[in-house]
Structure formats: C-alpha cells, structure tokens
Short mmCIF file of C-alpha atoms and ligand atoms in Angstrom, two decimals:
data_model
loop_
_atom_site.label_atom_id
_atom_site.label_comp_id
_atom_site.label_asym_id
_atom_site.label_seq_id
_atom_site.Cartn_x
_atom_site.Cartn_y
_atom_site.Cartn_z
CA MET A 46 0.02 0.00 0.00
CA PRO A 47 1.39 3.46 -0.84
CA PRO A 48 1.70 5.81 2.15
CA THR A 49 -1.13 8.19 2.95
CA LEU A 50 -0.57 11.94 3.04
CA ASN A 51 -0.43 11.86 6.82
CA GLN A 52 2.12 9.04 6.81
CA PHE A 53 4.18 10.90 4.15
CA LEU A 54 4.20 14.10 6.23
CA SER A 55 5.08 12.23 9.47
CA ARG A 56 7.96 10.51 7.74
CA ALA A 57 9.25 13.79 6.27
CA HIS A 58 9.03 15.29 9.74
CA ARG A 59 10.93 12.40 11.34
CA GLU A 60 13.62 12.31 8.68
CA HIS A 61 14.15 15.99 7.87
CA SER A 62 12.17 17.88 10.58
CA VAL A 63 10.28 19.47 7.72
CA PRO A 64 7.43 20.12 7.91
CA ASP A 65 7.35 21.11 11.59
CA ALA A 66 4.31 20.13 13.64
CA HIS A 67 2.42 23.35 12.78
CA LEU A 68 3.03 23.02 9.06
CA GLN A 69 2.21 19.34 9.13
CA ARG A 70 -1.15 20.17 10.76
CA LEU A 71 -1.77 23.01 8.31
CA ILE A 72 -1.14 20.84 5.22
CA GLY A 73 -3.34 18.07 6.68
CA THR A 74 -6.08 20.66 7.30
CA ILE A 75 -5.89 22.09 3.78
CA ALA A 76 -6.09 18.56 2.32
CA GLU A 77 -9.16 17.84 4.50
CA ALA A 78 -10.79 21.08 3.33
CA CYS A 79 -10.10 20.10 -0.28
CA LYS A 80 -11.87 16.83 0.35
CA THR A 81 -14.90 18.78 1.59
CA ILE A 82 -14.72 21.06 -1.43
CA ALA A 83 -14.44 18.01 -3.73
CA HIS A 84 -17.62 16.66 -2.15
CA GLN A 85 -19.45 19.97 -2.82
CA VAL A 86 -18.09 20.08 -6.39
CA GLY A 87 -19.33 16.53 -6.95
CA LYS A 88 -22.89 17.39 -5.95
CA GLY A 89 -23.20 19.78 -8.93
CA ALA A 90 -26.80 20.67 -9.72
CA LEU A 91 -27.98 18.46 -6.83
CA GLY A 92 -26.20 20.61 -4.27
CA ASP A 93 -27.22 24.17 -5.24
CA ALA A 94 -23.55 24.67 -6.07
CA LEU A 95 -23.86 25.79 -9.69
CA GLY A 96 -24.37 29.30 -11.08
CA SER A 97 -23.34 32.76 -9.98
CA THR A 98 -23.95 34.98 -6.98
CA GLU A 99 -24.74 38.66 -7.44
CA ARG A 100 -21.50 39.73 -5.76
CA GLU A 101 -18.12 40.73 -7.14
CA ASN A 102 -14.78 39.75 -5.60
CA ALA A 103 -11.80 42.07 -5.00
CA GLN A 104 -10.85 41.90 -8.67
CA GLY A 105 -14.26 42.91 -9.96
CA GLU A 106 -15.20 39.38 -11.13
CA ILE A 107 -18.70 38.02 -10.43
CA GLN A 108 -18.35 35.27 -7.87
CA LYS A 109 -19.69 31.85 -8.66
CA LYS A 110 -21.57 30.12 -5.81
CA LEU A 111 -18.80 27.58 -5.59
CA ASP A 112 -16.12 30.30 -5.28
CA VAL A 113 -17.94 31.43 -2.14
CA ILE A 114 -18.59 27.93 -0.81
CA ALA A 115 -14.97 26.83 -1.32
CA ASN A 116 -13.61 30.02 0.22
CA HIS A 117 -15.81 29.51 3.29
CA ILE A 118 -14.73 25.91 3.75
CA LEU A 119 -11.02 26.65 3.50
CA LEU A 120 -11.19 29.74 5.62
CA GLU A 121 -13.12 28.14 8.46
CA GLU A 122 -10.99 25.00 8.60
CA ALA A 123 -7.64 26.71 8.18
CA ALA A 124 -8.33 29.47 10.69
CA ALA A 125 -9.14 26.87 13.36
CA CYS A 126 -6.11 24.66 12.89
CA GLY A 127 -3.77 26.62 15.18
CA ALA A 128 -0.93 26.92 12.63
CA LEU A 129 -1.79 30.29 11.17
CA ALA A 130 -1.43 33.96 12.00
CA ALA A 131 -3.38 35.25 9.00
CA ILE A 132 -5.07 34.17 5.75
CA ALA A 133 -5.46 35.79 2.30
CA SER A 134 -7.73 34.62 -0.51
CA GLU A 135 -8.58 35.55 -4.08
CA GLU A 136 -12.15 35.97 -2.85
CA MET A 137 -11.34 38.36 0.01
CA GLU A 138 -10.18 41.92 -0.56
CA ARG A 139 -8.31 42.08 2.74
CA ILE A 140 -6.34 39.59 4.78
CA GLN A 141 -8.04 37.87 7.69
CA ILE A 142 -6.02 37.88 10.91
CA VAL A 143 -6.64 34.88 13.17
CA PRO A 144 -8.31 36.44 16.23
CA ASP A 145 -6.52 36.60 19.58
CA HIS A 146 -8.98 34.26 21.29
CA ALA A 147 -8.18 31.49 18.73
CA SER A 148 -5.05 29.44 18.75
CA LYS A 149 -2.42 30.97 16.41
CA GLY A 150 0.69 29.75 14.71
CA PRO A 151 3.71 30.99 12.77
CA TYR A 152 2.40 30.69 9.20
CA LEU A 153 0.51 32.73 6.60
CA LEU A 154 -1.78 31.02 4.11
CA LEU A 155 -2.81 32.30 0.69
CA PHE A 156 -5.26 30.51 -1.61
CA ASP A 157 -7.35 30.53 -4.74
CA PRO A 158 -10.22 28.49 -3.33
CA LEU A 159 -11.71 27.63 -6.71
CA ASP A 160 -9.57 27.91 -9.84
CA GLY A 161 -11.17 27.64 -13.26
CA SER A 162 -14.54 29.01 -12.18
CA SER A 163 -15.80 29.21 -15.79
CA ASN A 164 -15.66 25.41 -15.85
CA ILE A 165 -17.89 24.76 -12.84
CA ASP A 166 -21.26 24.84 -14.56
CA VAL A 167 -20.10 22.71 -17.51
CA ASN A 168 -18.57 19.90 -15.40
CA VAL A 169 -14.98 20.34 -16.49
CA SER A 170 -11.95 19.94 -14.16
CA ILE A 171 -11.34 22.71 -11.60
CA GLY A 172 -9.09 23.05 -8.56
CA THR A 173 -7.82 24.82 -5.43
CA ILE A 174 -4.35 26.39 -5.20
CA PHE A 175 -2.49 27.29 -1.98
CA SER A 176 0.76 28.85 -0.83
CA VAL A 177 2.26 28.98 2.68
CA LEU A 178 4.70 31.59 3.97
CA LYS A 179 6.30 32.21 7.35
CA ARG A 180 4.95 35.12 9.33
CA PRO A 181 7.69 37.77 9.71
CA TYR A 182 8.16 38.68 13.35
CA GLY A 183 9.20 42.00 14.82
CA GLU A 184 6.62 44.00 12.86
CA PRO A 185 2.83 44.36 13.05
CA LEU A 186 0.88 41.72 11.15
CA THR A 187 -0.58 43.45 8.07
CA GLU A 188 -1.02 42.87 4.36
CA CYS A 189 2.70 43.81 4.03
CA SER A 190 3.60 40.66 5.98
CA PHE A 191 2.37 38.66 2.98
CA LEU A 192 4.38 40.59 0.39
CA GLN A 193 7.27 38.15 0.23
CA THR A 194 8.87 36.70 -2.90
CA GLY A 195 7.69 33.25 -4.00
CA SER A 196 11.14 31.90 -3.14
CA LYS A 197 10.14 32.28 0.53
CA GLN A 198 7.27 29.73 0.25
CA VAL A 199 7.53 26.82 2.70
CA ALA A 200 4.71 24.76 1.19
CA ALA A 201 2.62 25.03 -1.95
CA GLY A 202 0.20 22.87 -3.82
CA TYR A 203 -3.15 22.34 -5.36
CA ALA A 204 -6.10 19.99 -5.45
CA VAL A 205 -7.61 19.05 -8.79
CA TYR A 206 -11.27 18.05 -8.94
CA GLY A 207 -11.29 16.04 -12.15
CA PRO A 208 -11.96 12.42 -13.17
CA GLN A 209 -9.83 11.68 -10.12
CA THR A 210 -9.44 13.98 -7.13
CA MET A 211 -5.74 14.63 -6.52
CA PHE A 212 -3.68 16.67 -4.07
CA VAL A 213 -0.24 17.79 -5.29
CA LEU A 214 2.26 19.15 -2.83
CA THR A 215 5.78 20.52 -2.47
CA ILE A 216 7.53 21.30 0.76
CA GLY A 217 10.82 21.89 -1.07
CA ASP A 218 11.85 18.28 -1.65
CA GLY A 219 10.23 17.63 -5.03
CA VAL A 220 6.61 17.36 -6.00
CA HIS A 221 4.37 14.56 -4.81
CA GLY A 222 0.87 13.64 -5.96
CA PHE A 223 -1.78 11.97 -3.83
CA THR A 224 -5.01 10.45 -5.14
CA LEU A 225 -8.17 10.48 -3.01
CA ASP A 226 -9.33 6.99 -2.23
CA CYS A 227 -13.06 7.59 -1.97
CA THR A 228 -13.70 4.31 -0.17
CA THR A 229 -11.42 5.13 2.77
CA GLY A 230 -11.36 8.93 2.47
CA THR A 231 -7.55 8.95 2.50
CA TRP A 232 -5.05 10.63 0.19
CA GLN A 233 -2.65 7.98 -1.14
CA LEU A 234 0.77 8.77 -2.52
CA THR A 235 0.34 7.61 -6.12
CA HIS A 236 2.72 10.00 -7.92
CA PRO A 237 5.98 10.44 -5.90
CA SER A 238 8.72 12.75 -7.19
CA LEU A 239 7.00 14.07 -10.32
CA ARG A 240 9.31 15.39 -13.07
CA ILE A 241 8.33 17.58 -16.02
CA PRO A 242 10.04 16.42 -19.22
CA GLU A 243 12.50 19.03 -20.55
CA HIS A 244 11.28 18.69 -24.12
CA THR A 245 7.67 18.90 -25.13
CA HIS A 246 5.38 18.96 -28.16
CA GLU A 247 2.44 20.56 -26.35
CA TYR A 248 1.48 24.12 -25.41
CA ALA A 249 -1.43 25.79 -23.59
CA ILE A 250 -2.58 29.34 -24.28
CA ASN A 251 -5.93 31.08 -24.85
CA ALA A 252 -5.36 31.62 -28.58
CA SER A 253 -8.51 33.76 -28.94
CA ASN A 254 -6.33 36.59 -27.56
CA ALA A 255 -3.72 36.23 -30.32
CA ARG A 256 -4.44 39.58 -31.95
CA HIS A 257 -3.73 41.33 -28.64
CA TRP A 258 -0.39 39.65 -27.83
CA TYR A 259 2.94 41.46 -27.87
CA ALA A 260 5.52 40.57 -30.50
CA PRO A 261 7.58 37.97 -28.51
CA VAL A 262 4.49 35.84 -27.81
CA GLN A 263 3.21 36.24 -31.36
CA ARG A 264 6.52 35.13 -32.75
CA TYR A 265 6.84 32.14 -30.39
CA ILE A 266 3.29 30.88 -31.07
CA GLU A 267 3.60 31.41 -34.82
CA GLU A 268 6.63 29.11 -34.79
CA LEU A 269 4.76 26.45 -32.80
CA ILE A 270 1.80 26.60 -35.18
CA ALA A 271 4.04 26.42 -38.25
CA GLY A 272 5.58 23.29 -36.70
CA LYS A 273 7.82 21.21 -38.94
CA ALA A 274 7.95 23.98 -41.54
CA SER A 275 9.42 26.48 -39.05
CA VAL A 276 12.79 26.76 -37.31
CA ARG A 277 11.39 24.35 -34.74
CA GLY A 278 11.34 21.45 -37.19
CA GLN A 279 8.62 19.61 -35.28
CA ASP A 280 4.84 19.80 -34.97
CA PHE A 281 3.17 20.92 -31.73
CA ASN A 282 -0.19 20.10 -30.20
CA MET A 283 -2.38 22.57 -28.27
CA ARG A 284 -4.59 22.06 -25.20
CA TRP A 285 -6.45 24.69 -23.11
CA ILE A 286 -8.74 23.70 -20.24
CA ALA A 287 -9.14 27.28 -18.90
CA SER A 288 -8.34 26.16 -15.39
CA MET A 289 -4.68 26.80 -14.50
CA VAL A 290 -4.73 23.88 -12.05
CA SER A 291 -5.84 21.40 -14.71
CA ASP A 292 -3.51 22.74 -17.41
CA VAL A 293 -0.51 22.71 -15.02
CA HIS A 294 -1.48 19.24 -13.80
CA ARG A 295 -1.36 17.94 -17.37
CA ILE A 296 2.06 19.55 -17.79
CA LEU A 297 3.32 17.87 -14.62
CA MET A 298 2.06 14.54 -15.97
CA ARG A 299 3.36 14.67 -19.53
CA GLY A 300 5.16 17.96 -20.16
CA GLY A 301 4.19 21.14 -21.96
CA ILE A 302 4.25 24.89 -21.59
CA PHE A 303 1.46 26.98 -20.05
CA MET A 304 1.17 30.68 -20.97
CA TYR A 305 -0.98 33.54 -19.83
CA PRO A 306 0.83 36.63 -21.21
CA ALA A 307 0.13 40.28 -20.70
CA ASP A 308 -1.40 41.84 -23.81
CA ARG A 309 -2.20 45.14 -25.49
CA ARG A 310 -5.79 45.43 -24.24
CA GLN A 311 -4.70 46.84 -20.87
CA PRO A 312 -1.04 47.87 -21.11
CA SER A 313 -0.94 48.69 -17.41
CA ARG A 314 -2.13 45.17 -16.45
CA PRO A 315 0.82 42.74 -16.35
CA GLY A 316 -1.32 39.66 -17.03
CA LYS A 317 -4.49 37.94 -15.85
CA LEU A 318 -3.31 35.53 -13.21
CA ARG A 319 -2.57 36.53 -9.64
CA LEU A 320 1.02 36.42 -8.44
CA MET A 321 0.65 35.43 -4.81
CA TYR A 322 -1.87 32.59 -4.90
CA GLU A 323 -1.77 31.38 -8.53
CA ALA A 324 1.63 32.06 -10.12
CA ASN A 325 3.93 31.68 -7.09
CA PRO A 326 2.69 28.27 -5.89
CA MET A 327 2.53 26.91 -9.45
CA ALA A 328 5.98 28.36 -10.24
CA TRP A 329 7.50 26.64 -7.22
CA ILE A 330 5.83 23.34 -8.03
CA THR A 331 7.07 23.63 -11.60
CA GLU A 332 10.67 24.33 -10.54
CA GLN A 333 10.59 21.57 -7.96
CA ALA A 334 9.56 19.19 -10.78
CA GLY A 335 12.50 20.30 -12.93
CA GLY A 336 10.68 22.89 -15.04
CA ALA A 337 10.95 26.68 -15.23
CA ALA A 338 8.61 29.61 -14.62
CA THR A 339 9.04 33.26 -15.70
CA ASN A 340 6.98 36.35 -16.42
CA GLY A 341 8.76 36.57 -19.78
CA TYR A 342 11.69 38.44 -18.30
CA GLN A 343 12.36 37.22 -14.76
CA ARG A 344 11.95 34.12 -12.66
CA ILE A 345 8.48 34.36 -11.08
CA LEU A 346 9.82 33.27 -7.68
CA ASP A 347 12.12 36.36 -7.58
CA LEU A 348 9.39 38.92 -8.19
CA ILE A 349 8.86 41.30 -5.29
CA PRO A 350 5.12 41.71 -4.79
CA GLY A 351 3.73 45.22 -4.35
CA GLN A 352 0.13 44.21 -3.60
CA LEU A 353 -1.74 41.16 -2.37
CA HIS A 354 -3.87 40.75 -5.47
CA GLU A 355 -1.36 41.85 -8.07
CA ARG A 356 -1.33 40.15 -11.49
CA VAL A 357 1.53 38.74 -13.47
CA ALA A 358 2.29 37.25 -16.89
CA VAL A 359 3.02 33.54 -16.64
CA PHE A 360 5.14 31.18 -18.78
CA LEU A 361 5.73 27.89 -17.05
CA GLY A 362 6.47 24.23 -17.73
CA SER A 363 9.10 22.37 -19.73
CA LYS A 364 12.42 24.11 -19.28
CA GLN A 365 13.53 24.43 -22.91
CA GLU A 366 10.28 26.05 -24.05
CA VAL A 367 10.12 28.47 -21.12
CA GLU A 368 13.74 29.47 -21.76
CA ARG A 369 13.00 30.02 -25.45
CA VAL A 370 9.95 32.27 -24.96
CA THR A 371 11.76 34.11 -22.17
CA HIS A 372 14.71 34.68 -24.50
CA TYR A 373 12.34 36.18 -27.10
CA HIS A 374 11.09 38.64 -24.48
CA ARG A 375 14.49 39.57 -23.13
CA THR A 376 16.23 40.10 -26.44
CA GLY A 377 13.65 40.52 -29.13
CA SER A 378 16.26 38.74 -31.25
CA CYS A 379 16.44 35.31 -32.88
CA PHE A 380 16.94 32.26 -30.73
CA PRO A 381 20.41 30.83 -31.36
CA GLU A 382 20.05 27.59 -33.35
P1 AHG B 228 -10.19 31.88 -11.47
O1 AHG B 228 -11.30 30.96 -11.83
O2 AHG B 228 -9.57 31.58 -10.13
O3 AHG B 228 -10.56 33.35 -11.64
O4 AHG B 228 -8.94 31.62 -12.46
C1 AHG B 228 -9.18 31.47 -13.84
C2 AHG B 228 -7.90 31.68 -14.58
C3 AHG B 228 -7.06 30.44 -14.74
O5 AHG B 228 -7.36 29.35 -13.98
C4 AHG B 228 -7.22 30.06 -16.18
O6 AHG B 228 -6.02 29.57 -16.67
C5 AHG B 228 -7.63 31.34 -16.81
O7 AHG B 228 -8.21 32.14 -15.83
C6 AHG B 228 -8.60 31.11 -17.93
O8 AHG B 228 -8.70 32.26 -18.67
P2 AHG B 228 -9.61 32.38 -20.01
O9 AHG B 228 -10.95 32.67 -19.50
O10 AHG B 228 -8.94 33.53 -20.74
O11 AHG B 228 -9.51 31.08 -20.77
MN1 MN B 229 -7.61 31.03 -10.41
MN1 MN B 230 -10.55 31.39 -8.18
#
C-alpha cells in the first residue's frame, strides 16, 4: 500500500524535521478542506452549487456560488487549525487575521479556493491552489507581511477536482501527488517525485487573444503553429482547459508549456493571473519538478510583490520552451540555433 498523506508528512518530519508540527497540521487541514470542497463540487446541480452569486470579488469578477462555498470551507477549517497567523484569498479583498482568542501559529496562508470558475457549470476539471509563507516577526501583522517573494514559500500545492481527485504538494523536496481513495477517504501517494520532461510537443494558451499579444509571444506561437515547416522542425499540439490547475497538472504529468501573457488590451495590467496565490505556488511546483517559470523576463519566484492581489504574466512548464519564450522577451532577437 502506498503511504497516505499523513504518513508521508510524518515521515518527512521524522527524517528531515520538515514540515514542523504546525506546518504538518496546516497541510493536513488544507487537504481535508479540499476533500470537503471536492464533495461539494461533486454534488453539482444536486447541491445548489452551480451558477453565480450577485457579488463581485476584490478583482471585480462576479463570484460563482462555488467560489464562495470553497472560500468559506477553507477559511473556516484553516483558521481553526492553530498553525496560522493570517489568511489571504482571491475571494477576500483584505487579509483575515486569526483572532486573539483562537489558537495561532507562525504561518501565513494564501489561496485561490476555486480555480477555473468558468468550468464549474459545464462539469470540467477545476481546482484549489495554496501557498504557505512564514509570518515575519518584529513587525505588526498586516497585508505587508504577505508581500514576500515566491522563493520564501515553505509549502505550496493544489487539489484538482477532475476524473480523479488529486492533491499535489511541495515542501521543497520535489513534487508529490496523492489520489483520493473515496472508499477510505484517505489521500494515497500515487505520484511520488514528479518530473516535467525538458522537451515537449504541447502548449497551452488562450489563442483567442492572439491579436492582442505582444511581439515575442506572437513570434513564439507562430513558430509552434508552423511546426515542422518552421525553425522548430517539429509539430506541436495545443490544449487549453481554462483552469490553471488542470492545465498545469497535465504539464506535470506529460510535459508542456502553459502561458498567460500580458497583452495590449490593458497595457498597465501585467497579465491575468494573480502572483501570490496562482503564479507563485505553481511556479515553485514547476521548478521543484525540474521545469521553469518566468513572467517573460524574470523568474516568477524572484518577483517582489507590491500588492496582495497583483497580477503577473506567466510562462511555465518544460524548461527548454520556457527558456525560449523568455529569451524572445528579453532580447527581441532570434533564438540561437
Ligand atoms: P479563477 O477561476 O480563479 O478566476 O482563475 C481562472 C484563470 C485560470 O485558472 C485560467 O487559466 C484562466 O483564468 C482562464 O482564462 P480564460 O478565460 O482567458 O480562458
Ligand atoms: Mn484562479
Ligand atoms: Mn478562483
């Protein structure tokens, strides 16, 4: 029998003292909350979980009912676990500080409770993304406490609610995938030490935005589409699920490059995806699996955040492809053949 998530965490704690007891409890709690969310997702039309609310979130997007349900589940369970000082979510404009009367801990949690919201009502894979940071001491606990580079993450991962429910985790020693055994309710380590192949024939981008892209992205994608006839000398395949979790999960399983670039529609907006609870955790997972992640110019994990909900361009996945499209951005010149 493969180890369960709890056994895996206990062993990592015994052997490397990482995660510590607080972090171990926090990861276990997040995984439990994801199980509860998976259960709600699975009810679909039978659980009053489909459709939209009338409210907007901090980024001006109409919240789906499941965005709100998933946020509530994660927030309640995580706030009570005793490992956290404060929590931030895509669905909450401001951070939530764990109140003094509750038991607190040394960590900060950020999450996207429901990623791929446009897929909920059409029964296509969605997920939850999370990132854990250490609380800085010696200063008041505010939103600024969260504004740390992605390289400071101590745990990151996601759950994917697809044909199988999976929990994928890094605590800095590679990337490990657990599948939910619905008969026992346990997460089983089914995908230890995941590695993203360096070479790939597959890319993921919302190509309906092509006319708005900047030159480096247009050039890169034109080459992929031209395939064998281009300097690439090979054909490429395209997939786009419109849920970052599901697209990144596919890339972890069989390679590929995922892109959500900035474009000309809103020159002041550096992309669609959020740095702190989408790009950073996925960038760390990607690097831990042997891939690369940049905003076209810099490593995502080195970016210094200015705001909790700030957005960023994302290029992540198989190393050679990310390096190539990053090179096109940095130089605007031809890739050396
Ligand atoms: P969210 O549902 O948390 O707002 O995130 C959706 C994001 C991301 O998951 C996905 O890759 C992208 O938006 C899809 O964008 P398009 O609608 O342009 O396909
Ligand atoms: Mn998202
Ligand atoms: Mn979301």
